[in-house]
Short mmCIF file of C-alpha atoms in Angstrom, two decimals:
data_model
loop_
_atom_site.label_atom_id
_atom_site.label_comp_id
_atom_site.label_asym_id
_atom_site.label_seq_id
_atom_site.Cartn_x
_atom_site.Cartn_y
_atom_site.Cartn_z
CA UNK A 1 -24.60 -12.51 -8.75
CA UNK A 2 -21.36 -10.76 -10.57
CA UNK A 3 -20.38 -9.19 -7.24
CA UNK A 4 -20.57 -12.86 -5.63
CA UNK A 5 -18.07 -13.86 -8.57
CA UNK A 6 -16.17 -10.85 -7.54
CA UNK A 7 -15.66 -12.20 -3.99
CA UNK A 8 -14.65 -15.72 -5.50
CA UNK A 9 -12.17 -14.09 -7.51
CA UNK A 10 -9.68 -13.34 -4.69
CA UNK A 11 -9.15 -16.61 -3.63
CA UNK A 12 -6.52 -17.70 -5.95
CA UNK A 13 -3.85 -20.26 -6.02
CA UNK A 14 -0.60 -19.38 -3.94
CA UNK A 15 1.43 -19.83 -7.00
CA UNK A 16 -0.35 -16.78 -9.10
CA UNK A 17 -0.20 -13.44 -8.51
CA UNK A 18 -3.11 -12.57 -9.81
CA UNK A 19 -6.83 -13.44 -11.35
CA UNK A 20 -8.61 -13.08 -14.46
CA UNK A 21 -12.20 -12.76 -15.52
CA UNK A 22 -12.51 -14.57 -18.69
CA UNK A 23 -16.03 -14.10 -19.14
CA UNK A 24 -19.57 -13.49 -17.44
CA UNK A 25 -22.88 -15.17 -18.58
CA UNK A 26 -24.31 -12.06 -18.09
CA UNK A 27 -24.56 -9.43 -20.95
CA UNK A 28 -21.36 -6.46 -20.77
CA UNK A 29 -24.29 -3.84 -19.98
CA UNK A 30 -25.32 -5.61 -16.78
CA UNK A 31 -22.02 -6.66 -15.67
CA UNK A 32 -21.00 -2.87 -15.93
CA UNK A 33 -24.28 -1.96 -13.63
CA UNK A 34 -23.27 -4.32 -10.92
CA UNK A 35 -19.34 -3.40 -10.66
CA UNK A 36 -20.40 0.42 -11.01
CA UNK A 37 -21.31 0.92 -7.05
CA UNK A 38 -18.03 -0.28 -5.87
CA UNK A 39 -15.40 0.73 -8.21
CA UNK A 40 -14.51 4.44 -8.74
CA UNK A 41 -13.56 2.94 -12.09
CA UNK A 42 -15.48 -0.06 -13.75
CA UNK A 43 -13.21 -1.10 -16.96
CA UNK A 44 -14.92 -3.51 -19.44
CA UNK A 45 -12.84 -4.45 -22.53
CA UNK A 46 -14.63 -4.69 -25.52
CA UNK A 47 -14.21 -8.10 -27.47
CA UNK A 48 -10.45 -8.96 -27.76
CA UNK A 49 -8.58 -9.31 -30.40
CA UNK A 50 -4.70 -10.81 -30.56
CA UNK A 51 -3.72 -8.19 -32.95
CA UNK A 52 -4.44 -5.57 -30.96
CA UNK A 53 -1.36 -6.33 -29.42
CA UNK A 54 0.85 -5.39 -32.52
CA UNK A 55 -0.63 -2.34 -33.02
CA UNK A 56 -0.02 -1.19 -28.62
CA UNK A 57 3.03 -2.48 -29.49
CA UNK A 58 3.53 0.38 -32.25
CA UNK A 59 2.03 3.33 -30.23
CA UNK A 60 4.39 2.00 -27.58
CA UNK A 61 7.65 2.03 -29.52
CA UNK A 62 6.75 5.31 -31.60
CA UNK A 63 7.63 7.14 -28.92
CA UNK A 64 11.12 6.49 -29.19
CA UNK A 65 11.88 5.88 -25.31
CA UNK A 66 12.92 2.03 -26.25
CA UNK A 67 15.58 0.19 -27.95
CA UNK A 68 15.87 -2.79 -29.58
CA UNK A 69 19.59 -3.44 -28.39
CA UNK A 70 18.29 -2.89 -24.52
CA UNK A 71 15.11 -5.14 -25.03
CA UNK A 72 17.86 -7.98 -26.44
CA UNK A 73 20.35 -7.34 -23.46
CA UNK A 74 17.79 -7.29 -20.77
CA UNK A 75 16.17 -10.96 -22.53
CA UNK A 76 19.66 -12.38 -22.54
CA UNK A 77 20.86 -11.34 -18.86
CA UNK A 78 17.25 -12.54 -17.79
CA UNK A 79 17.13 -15.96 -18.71
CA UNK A 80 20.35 -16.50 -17.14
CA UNK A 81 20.80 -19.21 -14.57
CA UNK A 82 21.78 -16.57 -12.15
CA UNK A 83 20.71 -12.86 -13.67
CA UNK A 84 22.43 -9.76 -12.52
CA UNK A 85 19.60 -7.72 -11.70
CA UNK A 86 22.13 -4.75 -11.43
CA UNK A 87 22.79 -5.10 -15.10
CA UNK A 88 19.23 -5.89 -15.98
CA UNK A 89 18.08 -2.63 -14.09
CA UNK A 90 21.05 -0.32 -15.68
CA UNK A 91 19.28 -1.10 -19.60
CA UNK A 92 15.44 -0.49 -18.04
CA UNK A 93 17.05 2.68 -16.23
CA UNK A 94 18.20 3.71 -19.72
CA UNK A 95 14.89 4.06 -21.03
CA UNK A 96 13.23 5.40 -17.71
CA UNK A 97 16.31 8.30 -18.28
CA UNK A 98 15.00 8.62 -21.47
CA UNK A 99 11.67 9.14 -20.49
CA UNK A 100 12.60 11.24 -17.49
CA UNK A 101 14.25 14.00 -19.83
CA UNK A 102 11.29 13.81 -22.56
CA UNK A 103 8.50 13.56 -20.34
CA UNK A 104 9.33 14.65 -16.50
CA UNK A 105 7.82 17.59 -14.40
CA UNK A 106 10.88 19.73 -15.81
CA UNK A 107 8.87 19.55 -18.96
CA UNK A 108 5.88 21.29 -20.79
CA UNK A 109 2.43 19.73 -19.92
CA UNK A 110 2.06 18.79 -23.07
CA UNK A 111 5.00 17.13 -22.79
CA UNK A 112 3.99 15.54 -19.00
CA UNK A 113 0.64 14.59 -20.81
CA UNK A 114 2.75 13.02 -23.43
CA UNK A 115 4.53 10.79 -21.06
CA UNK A 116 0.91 10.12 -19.05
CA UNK A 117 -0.82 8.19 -22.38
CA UNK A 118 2.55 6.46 -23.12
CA UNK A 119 2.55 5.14 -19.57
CA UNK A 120 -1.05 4.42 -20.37
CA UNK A 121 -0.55 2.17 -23.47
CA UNK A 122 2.01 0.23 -21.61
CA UNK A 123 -0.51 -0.47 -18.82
CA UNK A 124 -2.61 -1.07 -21.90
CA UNK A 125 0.02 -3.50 -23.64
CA UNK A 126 0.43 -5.24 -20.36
CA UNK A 127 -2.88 -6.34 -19.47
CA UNK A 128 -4.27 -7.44 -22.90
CA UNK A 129 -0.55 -9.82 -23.58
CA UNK A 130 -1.36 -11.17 -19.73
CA UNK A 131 -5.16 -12.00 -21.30
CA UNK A 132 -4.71 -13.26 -24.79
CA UNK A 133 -1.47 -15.35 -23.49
CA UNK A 134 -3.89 -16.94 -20.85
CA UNK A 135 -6.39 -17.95 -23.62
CA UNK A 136 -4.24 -18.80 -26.83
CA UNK A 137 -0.82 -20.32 -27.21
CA UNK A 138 0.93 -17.13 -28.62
CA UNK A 139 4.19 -18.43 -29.98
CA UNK A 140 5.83 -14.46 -31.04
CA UNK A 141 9.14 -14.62 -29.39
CA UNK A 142 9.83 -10.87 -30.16
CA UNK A 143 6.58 -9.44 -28.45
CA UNK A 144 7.32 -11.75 -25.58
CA UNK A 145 10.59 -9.73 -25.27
CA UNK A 146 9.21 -6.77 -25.80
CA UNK A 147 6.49 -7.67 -23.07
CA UNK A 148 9.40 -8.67 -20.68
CA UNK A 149 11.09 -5.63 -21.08
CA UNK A 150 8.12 -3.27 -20.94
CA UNK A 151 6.61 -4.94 -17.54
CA UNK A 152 9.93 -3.96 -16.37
CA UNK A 153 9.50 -0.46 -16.77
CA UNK A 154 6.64 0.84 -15.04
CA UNK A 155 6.73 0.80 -10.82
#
């Protein structure tokens, strides 16, 4: 039965660009056993909770790759009637630089690694904010800056 929802999952509405399982009747155990044969990877959060997000948000900016000034220049050029996406991709391509010189094949694996789990938590960041905002009105303009600017960054 999960792998039938599967299959009902991909038809979604021509206006969203992607789905979300919300939840299964059955328990997380079973659910795992069913996806297991046809994933390579079978990821189950565990129960989520809104705050999590702070705390990605922290292990995301510790890291020191992103500023506040480009998160508030790329918000305001965004919302624009018009947005020059040549200006909005100079302040991402700041903090890809960044990253580049701190975490690129130039560097020590530990280093590379480095850059792998902070790639990692944004994925992380990304697909819990796309959740929670789906379930609960989440009314923190700052993280929804943040979240613009962040999706931004990866390819």
């Amino acid at each position: 039965q999960a792998v039938q929802t599967l299959s009902r999952l991909n038809r979604c509405h021509p206006d969203k660009k992607d789905t979300c399982v919300v939840d299964f009747v059955n328990d997380r155990q079973t659910i795992y056993e069913a996806f297991k044969p046809y994933y390579d990877v079978t990821r189950i959060a565990e129960t989520t909770n809104p705050n999590h997000l702070y705390a990605q948000q922290t292990e995301i900016l510790q890291y020191g790759l992103i500023r506040d000034e480009e998160i508030s220049g790329f918000v305001e050029i965004y919302f624009q009637k018009k947005p020059d996406t040549g200006r909005l991709d100079a302040l991402v391509q700041a903090a890809v630089k960044r990253f580049s010189e701190a975490h690129g094949p130039q560097c020590p694996k530990k280093a590379q690694q480095s850059g792998e789990a902070f790639k990692g938590s944004i994925r992380s960041f990304l697909r819990l904010y796309e959740f929670v905002t789906q379930l609960v009105r989440f009314v923190d303009v700052d993280l929804e800056k943040f979240y613009l600017f962040v999706k931004h960054l990866l390819p």
